[in-house]
PDB file of C-alpha atoms in Angstrom:
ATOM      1  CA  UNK A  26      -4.229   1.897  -1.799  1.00  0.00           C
ATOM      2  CA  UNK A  27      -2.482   1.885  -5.137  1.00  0.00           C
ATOM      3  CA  UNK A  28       1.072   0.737  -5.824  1.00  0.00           C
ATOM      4  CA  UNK A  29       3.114   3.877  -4.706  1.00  0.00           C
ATOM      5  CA  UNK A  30       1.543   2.595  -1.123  1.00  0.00           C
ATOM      6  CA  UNK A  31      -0.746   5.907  -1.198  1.00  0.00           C
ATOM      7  CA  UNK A  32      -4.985   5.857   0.162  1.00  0.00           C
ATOM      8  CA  UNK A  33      -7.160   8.044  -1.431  1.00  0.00           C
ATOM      9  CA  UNK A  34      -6.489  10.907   0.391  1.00  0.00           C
ATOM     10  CA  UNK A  35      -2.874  10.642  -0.596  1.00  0.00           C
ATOM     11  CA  UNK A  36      -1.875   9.686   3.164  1.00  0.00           C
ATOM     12  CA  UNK A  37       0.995   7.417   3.401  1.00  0.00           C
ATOM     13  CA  UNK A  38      -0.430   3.735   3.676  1.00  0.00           C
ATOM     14  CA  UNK A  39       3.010   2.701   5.600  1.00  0.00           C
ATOM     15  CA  UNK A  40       2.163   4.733   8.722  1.00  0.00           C
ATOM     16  CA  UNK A  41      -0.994   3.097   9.000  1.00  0.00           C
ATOM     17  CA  UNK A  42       0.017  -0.689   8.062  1.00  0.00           C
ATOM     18  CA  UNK A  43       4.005  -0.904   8.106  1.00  0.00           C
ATOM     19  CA  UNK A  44       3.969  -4.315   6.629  1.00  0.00           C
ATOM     20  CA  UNK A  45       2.343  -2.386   3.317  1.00  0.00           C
ATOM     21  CA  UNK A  46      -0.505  -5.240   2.398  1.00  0.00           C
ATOM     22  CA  UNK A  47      -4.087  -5.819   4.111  1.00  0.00           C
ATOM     23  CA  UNK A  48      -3.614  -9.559   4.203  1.00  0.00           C
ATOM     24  CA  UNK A  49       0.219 -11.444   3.614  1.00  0.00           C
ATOM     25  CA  UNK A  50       1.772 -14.853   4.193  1.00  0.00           C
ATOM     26  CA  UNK A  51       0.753 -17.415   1.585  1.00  0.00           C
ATOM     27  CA  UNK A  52      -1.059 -19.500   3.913  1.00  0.00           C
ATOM     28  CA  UNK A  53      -3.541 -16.869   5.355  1.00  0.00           C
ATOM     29  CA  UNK A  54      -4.086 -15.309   1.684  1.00  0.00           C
ATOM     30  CA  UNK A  55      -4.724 -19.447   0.538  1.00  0.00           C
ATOM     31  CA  UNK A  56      -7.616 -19.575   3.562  1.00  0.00           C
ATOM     32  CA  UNK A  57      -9.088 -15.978   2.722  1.00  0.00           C
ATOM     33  CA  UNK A  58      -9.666 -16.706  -1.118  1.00  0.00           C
ATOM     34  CA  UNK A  59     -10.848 -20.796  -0.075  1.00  0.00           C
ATOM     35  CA  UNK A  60     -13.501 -19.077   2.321  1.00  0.00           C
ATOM     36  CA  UNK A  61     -14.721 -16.716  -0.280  1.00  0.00           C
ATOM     37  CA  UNK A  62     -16.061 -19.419  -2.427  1.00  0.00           C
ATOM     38  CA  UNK A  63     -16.664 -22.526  -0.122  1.00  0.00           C
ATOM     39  CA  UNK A  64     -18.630 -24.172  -2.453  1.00  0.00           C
ATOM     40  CA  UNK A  65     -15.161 -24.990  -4.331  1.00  0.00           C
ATOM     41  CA  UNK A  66     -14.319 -26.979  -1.007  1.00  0.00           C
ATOM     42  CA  UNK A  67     -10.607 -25.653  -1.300  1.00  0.00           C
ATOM     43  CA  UNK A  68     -10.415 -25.446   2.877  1.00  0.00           C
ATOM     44  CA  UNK A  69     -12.433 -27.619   4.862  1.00  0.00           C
ATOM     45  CA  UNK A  70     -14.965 -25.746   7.488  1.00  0.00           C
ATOM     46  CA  UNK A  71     -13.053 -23.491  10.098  1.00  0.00           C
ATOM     47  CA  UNK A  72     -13.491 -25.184  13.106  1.00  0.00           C
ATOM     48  CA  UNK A  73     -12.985 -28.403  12.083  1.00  0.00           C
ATOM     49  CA  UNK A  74     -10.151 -30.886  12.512  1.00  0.00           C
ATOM     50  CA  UNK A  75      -9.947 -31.317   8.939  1.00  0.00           C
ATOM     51  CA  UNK A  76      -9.464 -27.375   8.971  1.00  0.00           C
ATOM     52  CA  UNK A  77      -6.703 -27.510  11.478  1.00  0.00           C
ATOM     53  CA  UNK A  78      -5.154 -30.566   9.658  1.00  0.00           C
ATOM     54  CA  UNK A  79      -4.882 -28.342   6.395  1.00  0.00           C
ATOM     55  CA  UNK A  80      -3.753 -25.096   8.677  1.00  0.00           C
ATOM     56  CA  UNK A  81      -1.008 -27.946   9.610  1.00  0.00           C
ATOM     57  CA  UNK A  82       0.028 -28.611   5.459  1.00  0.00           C
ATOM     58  CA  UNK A  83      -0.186 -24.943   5.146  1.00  0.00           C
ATOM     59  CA  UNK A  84       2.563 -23.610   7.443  1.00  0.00           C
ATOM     60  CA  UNK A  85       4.754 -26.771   6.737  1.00  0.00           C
ATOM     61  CA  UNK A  86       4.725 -26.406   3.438  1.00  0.00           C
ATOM     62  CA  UNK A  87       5.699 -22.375   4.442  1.00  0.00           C
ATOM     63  CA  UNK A  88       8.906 -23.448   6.826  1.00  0.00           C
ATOM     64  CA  UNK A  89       9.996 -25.884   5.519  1.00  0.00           C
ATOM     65  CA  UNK A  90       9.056 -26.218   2.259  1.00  0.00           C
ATOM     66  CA  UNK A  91       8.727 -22.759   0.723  1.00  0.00           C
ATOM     67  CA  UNK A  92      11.660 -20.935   3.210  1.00  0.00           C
ATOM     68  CA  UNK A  93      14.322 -24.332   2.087  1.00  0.00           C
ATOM     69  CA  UNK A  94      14.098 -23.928  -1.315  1.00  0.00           C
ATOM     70  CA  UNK A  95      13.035 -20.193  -1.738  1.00  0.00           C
ATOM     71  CA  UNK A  96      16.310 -19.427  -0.302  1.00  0.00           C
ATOM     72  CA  UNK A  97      18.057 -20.859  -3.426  1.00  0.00           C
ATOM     73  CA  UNK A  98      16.510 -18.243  -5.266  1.00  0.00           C
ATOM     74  CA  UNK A  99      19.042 -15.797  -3.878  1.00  0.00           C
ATOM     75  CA  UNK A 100      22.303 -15.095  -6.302  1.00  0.00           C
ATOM     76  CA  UNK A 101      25.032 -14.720  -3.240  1.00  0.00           C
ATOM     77  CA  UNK A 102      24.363 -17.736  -2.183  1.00  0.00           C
ATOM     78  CA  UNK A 103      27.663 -20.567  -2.729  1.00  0.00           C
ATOM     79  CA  UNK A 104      27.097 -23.274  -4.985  1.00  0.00           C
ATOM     80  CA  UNK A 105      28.406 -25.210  -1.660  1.00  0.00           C
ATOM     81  CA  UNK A 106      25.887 -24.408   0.551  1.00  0.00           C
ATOM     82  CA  UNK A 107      22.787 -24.557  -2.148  1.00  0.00           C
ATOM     83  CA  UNK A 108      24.247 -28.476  -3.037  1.00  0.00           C
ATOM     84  CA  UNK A 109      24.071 -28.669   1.150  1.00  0.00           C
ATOM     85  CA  UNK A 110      20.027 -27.188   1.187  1.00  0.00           C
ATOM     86  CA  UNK A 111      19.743 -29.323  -1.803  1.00  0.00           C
ATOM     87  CA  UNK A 112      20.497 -32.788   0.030  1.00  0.00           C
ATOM     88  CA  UNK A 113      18.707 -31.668   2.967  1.00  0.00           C
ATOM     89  CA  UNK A 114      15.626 -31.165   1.329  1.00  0.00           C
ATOM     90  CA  UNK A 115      15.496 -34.359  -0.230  1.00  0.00           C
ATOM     91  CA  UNK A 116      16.608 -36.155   3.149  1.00  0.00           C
ATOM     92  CA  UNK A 117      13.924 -34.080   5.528  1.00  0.00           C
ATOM     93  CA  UNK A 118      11.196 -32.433   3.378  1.00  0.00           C
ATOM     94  CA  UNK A 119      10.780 -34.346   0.540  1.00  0.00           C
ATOM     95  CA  UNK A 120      11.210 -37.586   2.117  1.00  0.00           C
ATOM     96  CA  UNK A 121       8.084 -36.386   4.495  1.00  0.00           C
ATOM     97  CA  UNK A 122       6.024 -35.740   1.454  1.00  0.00           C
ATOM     98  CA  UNK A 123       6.940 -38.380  -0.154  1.00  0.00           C
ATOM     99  CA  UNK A 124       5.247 -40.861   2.846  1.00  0.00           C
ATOM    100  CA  UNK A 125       2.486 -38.652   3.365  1.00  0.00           C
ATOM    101  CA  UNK A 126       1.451 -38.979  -0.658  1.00  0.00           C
ATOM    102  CA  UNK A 127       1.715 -42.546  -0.327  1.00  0.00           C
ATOM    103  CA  UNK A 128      -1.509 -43.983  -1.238  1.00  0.00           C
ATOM    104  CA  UNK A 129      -3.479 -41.092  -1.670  1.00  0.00           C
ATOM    105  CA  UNK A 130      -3.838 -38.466  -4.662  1.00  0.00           C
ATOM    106  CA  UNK A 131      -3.685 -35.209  -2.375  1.00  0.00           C
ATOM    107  CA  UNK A 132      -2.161 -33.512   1.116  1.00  0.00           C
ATOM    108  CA  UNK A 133      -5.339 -34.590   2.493  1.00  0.00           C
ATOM    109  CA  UNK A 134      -7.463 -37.315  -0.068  1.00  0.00           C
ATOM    110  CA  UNK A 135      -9.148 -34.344  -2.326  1.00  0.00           C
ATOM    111  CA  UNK A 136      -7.481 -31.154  -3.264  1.00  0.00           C
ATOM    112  CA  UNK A 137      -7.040 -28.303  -1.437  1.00  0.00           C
ATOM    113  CA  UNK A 138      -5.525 -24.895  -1.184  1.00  0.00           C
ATOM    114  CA  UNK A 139      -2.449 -27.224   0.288  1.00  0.00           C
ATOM    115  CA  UNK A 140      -2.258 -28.786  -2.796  1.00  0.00           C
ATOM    116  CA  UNK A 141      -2.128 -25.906  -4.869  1.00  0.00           C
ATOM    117  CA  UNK A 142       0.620 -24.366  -2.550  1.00  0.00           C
ATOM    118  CA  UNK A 143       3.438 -27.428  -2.147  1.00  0.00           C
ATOM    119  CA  UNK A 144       2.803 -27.793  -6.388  1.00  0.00           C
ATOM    120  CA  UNK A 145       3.741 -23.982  -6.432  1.00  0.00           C
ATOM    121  CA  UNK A 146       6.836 -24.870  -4.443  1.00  0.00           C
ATOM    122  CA  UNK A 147       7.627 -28.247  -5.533  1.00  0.00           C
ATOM    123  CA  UNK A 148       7.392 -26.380  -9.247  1.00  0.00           C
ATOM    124  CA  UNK A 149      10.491 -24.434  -8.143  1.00  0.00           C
ATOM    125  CA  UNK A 150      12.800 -27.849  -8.294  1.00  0.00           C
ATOM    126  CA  UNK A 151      12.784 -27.327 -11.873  1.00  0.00           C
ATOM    127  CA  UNK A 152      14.742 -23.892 -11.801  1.00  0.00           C
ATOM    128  CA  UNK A 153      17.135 -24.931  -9.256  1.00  0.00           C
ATOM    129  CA  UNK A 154      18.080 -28.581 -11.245  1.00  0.00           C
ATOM    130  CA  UNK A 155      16.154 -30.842  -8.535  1.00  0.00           C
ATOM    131  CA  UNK A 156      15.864 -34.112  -9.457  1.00  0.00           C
ATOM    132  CA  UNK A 157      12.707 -35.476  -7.588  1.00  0.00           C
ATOM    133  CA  UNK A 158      12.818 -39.480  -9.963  1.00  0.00           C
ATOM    134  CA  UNK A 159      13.754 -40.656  -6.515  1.00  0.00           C
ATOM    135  CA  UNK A 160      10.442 -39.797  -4.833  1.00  0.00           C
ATOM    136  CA  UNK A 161       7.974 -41.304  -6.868  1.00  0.00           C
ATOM    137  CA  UNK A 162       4.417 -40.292  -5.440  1.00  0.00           C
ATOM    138  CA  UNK A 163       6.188 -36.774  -5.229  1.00  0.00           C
ATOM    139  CA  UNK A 164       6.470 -37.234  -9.229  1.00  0.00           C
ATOM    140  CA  UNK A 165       2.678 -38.671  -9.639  1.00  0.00           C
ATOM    141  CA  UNK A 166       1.256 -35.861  -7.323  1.00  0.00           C
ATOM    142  CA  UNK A 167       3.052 -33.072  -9.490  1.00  0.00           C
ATOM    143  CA  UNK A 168       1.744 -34.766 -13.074  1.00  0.00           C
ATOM    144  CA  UNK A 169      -1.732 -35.124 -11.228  1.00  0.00           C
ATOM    145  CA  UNK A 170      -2.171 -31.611  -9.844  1.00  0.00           C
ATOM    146  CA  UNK A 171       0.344 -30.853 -13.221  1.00  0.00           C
ATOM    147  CA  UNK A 172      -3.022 -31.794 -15.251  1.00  0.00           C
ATOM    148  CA  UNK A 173      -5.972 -30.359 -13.659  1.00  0.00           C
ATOM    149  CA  UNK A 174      -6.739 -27.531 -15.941  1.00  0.00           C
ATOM    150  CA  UNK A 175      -6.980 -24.477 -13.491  1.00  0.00           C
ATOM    151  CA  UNK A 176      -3.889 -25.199 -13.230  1.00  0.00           C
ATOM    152  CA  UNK A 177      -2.982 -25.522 -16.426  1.00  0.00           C
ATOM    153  CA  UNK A 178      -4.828 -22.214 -17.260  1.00  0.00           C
ATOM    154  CA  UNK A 179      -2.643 -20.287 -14.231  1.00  0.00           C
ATOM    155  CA  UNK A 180       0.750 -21.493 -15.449  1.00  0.00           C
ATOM    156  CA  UNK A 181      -0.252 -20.515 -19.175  1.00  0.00           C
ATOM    157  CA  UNK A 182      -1.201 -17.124 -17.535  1.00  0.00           C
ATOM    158  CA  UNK A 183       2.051 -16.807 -15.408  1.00  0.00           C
ATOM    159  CA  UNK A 184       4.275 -17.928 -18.875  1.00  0.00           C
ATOM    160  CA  UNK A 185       5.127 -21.248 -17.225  1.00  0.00           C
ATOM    161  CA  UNK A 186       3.329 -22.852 -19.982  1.00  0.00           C
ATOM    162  CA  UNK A 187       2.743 -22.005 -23.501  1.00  0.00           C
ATOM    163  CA  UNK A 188      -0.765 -21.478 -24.860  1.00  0.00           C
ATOM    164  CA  UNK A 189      -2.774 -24.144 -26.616  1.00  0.00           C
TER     165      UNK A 189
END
């Protein structure tokens, strides 16, 4: 399937998958790639608590991370209601992370595809004028995944970061 949504035949890829894409949702794409190279230990085993635990990170970090401060993204929205999202996230979502990072480096002690998702997210507080001082292991756990240099190497490659 190439980008006008057409197979090789030229049949219409929409009739056959309406959503348009083999896999979607961040969280299922983040467990597909983690599985193709276990070695990396991105995902714990399937079938295993630890599994289910990050399966847990994954689709919070989707609601209620990724949908609260996505929506800011969208231009209709009243400066009213963002400074309302705003002050929600900070008293529900943040506030969550903030506990659960206490004492540890990562979601879940090493990194994991978690990780690399709520930076993604927690990233986005810097175009929307989030202040995050207030949560301090929130600010430790950003300069800590912030430095690991596959990281570094996908925000150069996104423009999020300038080349060395």
């Amino acid at each position: 399937v190439d980008r006008s949504k057409k197979t090789s035949s030229g049949e219409d890829y929409l009739t056959i998958n309406v959503k348009g894409a083999v896999l979607t949702e961040a969280a299922i794409i983040q467990q597909y790639i983690a599985d193709q190279v276990p070695a990396k230990k991105l995902a714990p085993a399937a079938g295993t608590p630890e599994r289910y635990r990050l399966q847990e990170w994954l689709n919070y970090i989707a609601s209620e991370m990724h949908k609260g401060i996505g929506q800011l993204f969208n231009p209709a929205m009243p400066d009213e209601y963002k400074e309302a999202v705003k002050k929600g996230l900070a008293a529900r979502q943040f506030a969550h992370v903030e506990k659960s990072l206490a004492g540890r480096d990562y979601l879940m002690g090493d990194f994991t595809i978690a990780d690399g998702y709520l930076f993604t997210v927690l990233n986005w507080t810097n175009f929307h004028k989030i202040d995050l001082s207030a949560f301090p292991n929130i600010t430790a756990y950003m300069k800590r995944v912030a430095a690991r240099p596959a990281v570094q190497a996908a925000m150069t490659a996104e423009g999020l970061l300038k080349a060395a």
